[in-house]
CSV table of C-alpha atoms in Angstrom, one decimal:
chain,number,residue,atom,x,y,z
A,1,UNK,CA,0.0,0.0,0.0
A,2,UNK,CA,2.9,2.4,0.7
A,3,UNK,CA,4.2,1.7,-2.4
A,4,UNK,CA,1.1,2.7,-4.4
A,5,UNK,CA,1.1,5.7,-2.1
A,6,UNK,CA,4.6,6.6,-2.9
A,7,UNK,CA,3.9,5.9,-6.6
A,8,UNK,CA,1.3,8.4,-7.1
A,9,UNK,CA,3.4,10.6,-5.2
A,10,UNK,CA,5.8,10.6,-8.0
A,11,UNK,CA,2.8,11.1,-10.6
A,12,UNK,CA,1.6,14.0,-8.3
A,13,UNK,CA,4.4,15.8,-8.6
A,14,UNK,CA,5.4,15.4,-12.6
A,15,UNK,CA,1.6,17.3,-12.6
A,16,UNK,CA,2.8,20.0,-9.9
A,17,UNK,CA,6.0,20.8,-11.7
A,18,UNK,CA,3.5,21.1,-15.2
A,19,UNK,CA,2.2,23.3,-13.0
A,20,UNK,CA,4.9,25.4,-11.8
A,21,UNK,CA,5.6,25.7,-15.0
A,22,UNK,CA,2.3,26.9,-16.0
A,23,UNK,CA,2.3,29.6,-13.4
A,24,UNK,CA,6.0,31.1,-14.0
A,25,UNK,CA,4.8,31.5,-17.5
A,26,UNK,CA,1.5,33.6,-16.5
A,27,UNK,CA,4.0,35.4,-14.2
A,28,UNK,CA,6.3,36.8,-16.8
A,29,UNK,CA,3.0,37.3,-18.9
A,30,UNK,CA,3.2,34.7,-21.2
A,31,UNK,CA,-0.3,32.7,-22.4
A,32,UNK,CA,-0.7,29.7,-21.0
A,33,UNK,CA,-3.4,26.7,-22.0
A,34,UNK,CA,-6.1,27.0,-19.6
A,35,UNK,CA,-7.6,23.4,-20.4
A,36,UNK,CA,-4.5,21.0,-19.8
A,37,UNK,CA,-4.2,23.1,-15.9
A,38,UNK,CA,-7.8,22.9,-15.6
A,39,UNK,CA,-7.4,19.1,-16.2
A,40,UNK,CA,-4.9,18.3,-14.1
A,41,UNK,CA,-6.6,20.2,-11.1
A,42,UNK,CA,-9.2,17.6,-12.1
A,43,UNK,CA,-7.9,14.7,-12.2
A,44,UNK,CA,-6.3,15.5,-9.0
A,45,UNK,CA,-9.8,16.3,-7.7
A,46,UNK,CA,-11.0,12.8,-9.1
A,47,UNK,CA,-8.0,10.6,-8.2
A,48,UNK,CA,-5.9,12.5,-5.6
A,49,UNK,CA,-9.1,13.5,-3.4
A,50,UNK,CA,-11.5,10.7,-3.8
A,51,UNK,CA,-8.9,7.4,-3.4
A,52,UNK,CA,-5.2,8.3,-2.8
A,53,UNK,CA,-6.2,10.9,0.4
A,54,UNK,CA,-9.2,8.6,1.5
A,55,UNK,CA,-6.7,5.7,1.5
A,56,UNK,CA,-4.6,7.7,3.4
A,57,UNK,CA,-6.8,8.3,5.9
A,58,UNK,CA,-7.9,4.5,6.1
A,59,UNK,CA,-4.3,3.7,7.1
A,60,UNK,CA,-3.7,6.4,9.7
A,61,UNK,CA,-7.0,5.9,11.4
A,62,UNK,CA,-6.3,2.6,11.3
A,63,UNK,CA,-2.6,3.2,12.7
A,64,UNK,CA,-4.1,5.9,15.4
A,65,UNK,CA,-6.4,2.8,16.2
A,66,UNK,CA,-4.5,-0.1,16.8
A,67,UNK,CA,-0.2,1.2,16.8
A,68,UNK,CA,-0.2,4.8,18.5
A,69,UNK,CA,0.2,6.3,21.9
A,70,UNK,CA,-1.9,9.0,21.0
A,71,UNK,CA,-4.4,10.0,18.5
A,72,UNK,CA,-3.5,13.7,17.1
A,73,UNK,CA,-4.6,13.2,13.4
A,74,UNK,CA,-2.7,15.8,11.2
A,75,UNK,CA,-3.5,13.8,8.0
A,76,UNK,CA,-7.1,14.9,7.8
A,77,UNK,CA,-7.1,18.2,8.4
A,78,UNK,CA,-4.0,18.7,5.5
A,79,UNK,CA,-6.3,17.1,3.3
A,80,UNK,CA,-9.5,19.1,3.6
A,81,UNK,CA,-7.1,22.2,3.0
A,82,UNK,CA,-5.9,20.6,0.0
A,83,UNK,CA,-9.6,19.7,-1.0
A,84,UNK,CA,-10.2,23.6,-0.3
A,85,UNK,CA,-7.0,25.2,-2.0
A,86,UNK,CA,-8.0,22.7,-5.0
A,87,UNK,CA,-11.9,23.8,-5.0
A,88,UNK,CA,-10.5,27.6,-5.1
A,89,UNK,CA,-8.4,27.0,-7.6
A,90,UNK,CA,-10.8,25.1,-9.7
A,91,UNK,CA,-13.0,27.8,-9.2
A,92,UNK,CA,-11.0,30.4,-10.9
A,93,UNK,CA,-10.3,28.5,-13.8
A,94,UNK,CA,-13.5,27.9,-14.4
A,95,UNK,CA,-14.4,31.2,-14.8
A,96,UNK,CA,-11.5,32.0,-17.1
A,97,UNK,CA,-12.8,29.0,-19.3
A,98,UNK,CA,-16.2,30.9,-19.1
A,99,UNK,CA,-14.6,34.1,-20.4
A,100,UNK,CA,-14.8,36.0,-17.2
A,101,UNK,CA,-12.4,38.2,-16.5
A,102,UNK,CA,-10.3,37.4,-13.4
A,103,UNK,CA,-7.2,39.5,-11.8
A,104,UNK,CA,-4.4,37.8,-13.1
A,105,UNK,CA,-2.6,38.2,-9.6
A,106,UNK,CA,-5.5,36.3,-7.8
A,107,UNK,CA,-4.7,33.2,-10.6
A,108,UNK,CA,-1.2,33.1,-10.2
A,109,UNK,CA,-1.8,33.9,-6.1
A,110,UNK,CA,-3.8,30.3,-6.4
A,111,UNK,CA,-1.6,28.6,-8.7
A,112,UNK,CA,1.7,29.2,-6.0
A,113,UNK,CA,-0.7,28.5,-2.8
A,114,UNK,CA,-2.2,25.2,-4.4
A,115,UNK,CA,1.3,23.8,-5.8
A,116,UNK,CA,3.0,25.2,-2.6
A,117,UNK,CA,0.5,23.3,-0.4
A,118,UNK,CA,0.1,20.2,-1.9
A,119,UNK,CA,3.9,19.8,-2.4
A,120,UNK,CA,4.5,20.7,1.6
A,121,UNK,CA,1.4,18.4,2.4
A,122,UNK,CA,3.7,15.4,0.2
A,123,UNK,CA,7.1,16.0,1.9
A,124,UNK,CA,5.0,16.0,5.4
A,125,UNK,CA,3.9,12.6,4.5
A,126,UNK,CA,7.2,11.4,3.0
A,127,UNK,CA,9.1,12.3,5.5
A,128,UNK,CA,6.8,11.7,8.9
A,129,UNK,CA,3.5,9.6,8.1
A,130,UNK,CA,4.9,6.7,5.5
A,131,UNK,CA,8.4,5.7,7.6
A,132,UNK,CA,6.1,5.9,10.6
A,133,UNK,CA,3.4,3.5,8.9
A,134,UNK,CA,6.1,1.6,7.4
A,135,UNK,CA,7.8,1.0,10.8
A,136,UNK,CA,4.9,0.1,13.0
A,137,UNK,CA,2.7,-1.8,11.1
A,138,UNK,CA,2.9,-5.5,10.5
A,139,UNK,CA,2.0,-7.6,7.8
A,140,UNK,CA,-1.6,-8.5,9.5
A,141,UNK,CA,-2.5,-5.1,9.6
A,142,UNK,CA,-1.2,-4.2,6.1
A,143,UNK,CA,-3.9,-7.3,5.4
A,144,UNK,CA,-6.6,-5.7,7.6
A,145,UNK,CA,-6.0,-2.1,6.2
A,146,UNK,CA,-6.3,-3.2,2.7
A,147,UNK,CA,-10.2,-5.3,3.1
A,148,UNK,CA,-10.9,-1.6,4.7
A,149,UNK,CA,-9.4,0.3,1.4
A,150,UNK,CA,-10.9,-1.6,-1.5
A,151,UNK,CA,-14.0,0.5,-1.6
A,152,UNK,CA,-12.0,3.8,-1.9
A,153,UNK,CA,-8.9,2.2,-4.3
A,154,UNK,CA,-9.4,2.8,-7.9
A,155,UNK,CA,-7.3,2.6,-10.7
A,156,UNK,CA,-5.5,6.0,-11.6
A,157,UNK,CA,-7.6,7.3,-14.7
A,158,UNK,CA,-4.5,9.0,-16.0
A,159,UNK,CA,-1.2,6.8,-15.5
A,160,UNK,CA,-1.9,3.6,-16.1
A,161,UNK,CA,-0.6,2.2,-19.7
A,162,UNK,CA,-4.0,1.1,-21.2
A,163,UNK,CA,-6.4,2.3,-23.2
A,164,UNK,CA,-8.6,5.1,-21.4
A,165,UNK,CA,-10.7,7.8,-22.6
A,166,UNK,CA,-10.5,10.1,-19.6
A,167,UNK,CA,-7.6,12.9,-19.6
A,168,UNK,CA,-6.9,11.8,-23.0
A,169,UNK,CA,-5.6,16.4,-23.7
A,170,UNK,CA,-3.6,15.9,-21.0
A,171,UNK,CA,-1.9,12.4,-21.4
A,172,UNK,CA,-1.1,13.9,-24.6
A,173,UNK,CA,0.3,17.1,-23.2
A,174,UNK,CA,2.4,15.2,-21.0
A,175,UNK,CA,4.0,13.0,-23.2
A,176,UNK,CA,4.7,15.7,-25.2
A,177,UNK,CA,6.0,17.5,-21.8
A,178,UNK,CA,8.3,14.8,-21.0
């Protein structure tokens, strides 16, 4: 499970440095393609928020259960503000795809506080939550933890090598990217 965590880690941040990118072009006034960022703040809406975060939080509640001494839950609460920094952001590119005008300083403002936040929120978990998980939790509860995660696990609609229709503009885009 940590594995799959840590792998979509990786695809996380290839989209966050697209990203990055994307906003030091706006920056220095350059046009950028509205549609491939508004995708990938989808797809991480889709995938990131609906099964890797819930996942997440399977395994720590799980953890905070049955392994630790106390039960401060910081994985949660980073991912509602993720949820929120990602809703804002989605927000404002919405209404640029509708034509409406928006103060380029509030997009780029959301573009550094959403790519900021999320890569923070990664590193917290790299570097505290996984080697905790990884340390304290046996192979029975890597079994147990897994029954509880099948509901929210679903297969990454943009990474995996077969055929897919969703994110096709921006599988495309990244491949090109790359």
């Amino acid at each position: 499970m940590l594995k799959r965590l840590m792998h979509d880690h990786k695809h996380i941040a290839v989209l966050l440095n697209v990203l990055k990118n994307k906003q030091m072009k706006l920056f220095e006034g350059e046009a950028i393609n509205f549609s491939v960022v508004r995708d990938i703040v989808e797809y991480m809406q889709e995938y990131a928020e609906r099964s890797h975060h819930p996942v997440e939080d399977i395994i720590y509640a799980y953890y905070l259960a049955h392994k630790a001494n106390d039960d401060i839950d910081k994985l949660s609460g980073e991912h509602e503000t993720v949820i929120q920094a990602s809703a804002t952001l989605m927000n404002t590119l919405n209404l640029i795809l509708s034509d409406i005008v928006v103060a380029r300083e509030k997009l780029i403002a959301d573009f550094a506080e959403y790519v900021e936040l999320q890569e923070r929120h990664m590193e917290m978990e790299e570097r505290e939550i996984f080697p905790l998980l990884a340390k304290s939790l046996t192979e029975e509860d890597w079994l147990a933890i897994e029954k509880q995660c099948r509901q929210s696990l679903i297969d990454d609609p943009l990474f995996l090598d077969r055929e897919q229709q969703a994110f096709d503009e921006l599988r495309a885009y990244l491949t090109e990217f790359e």
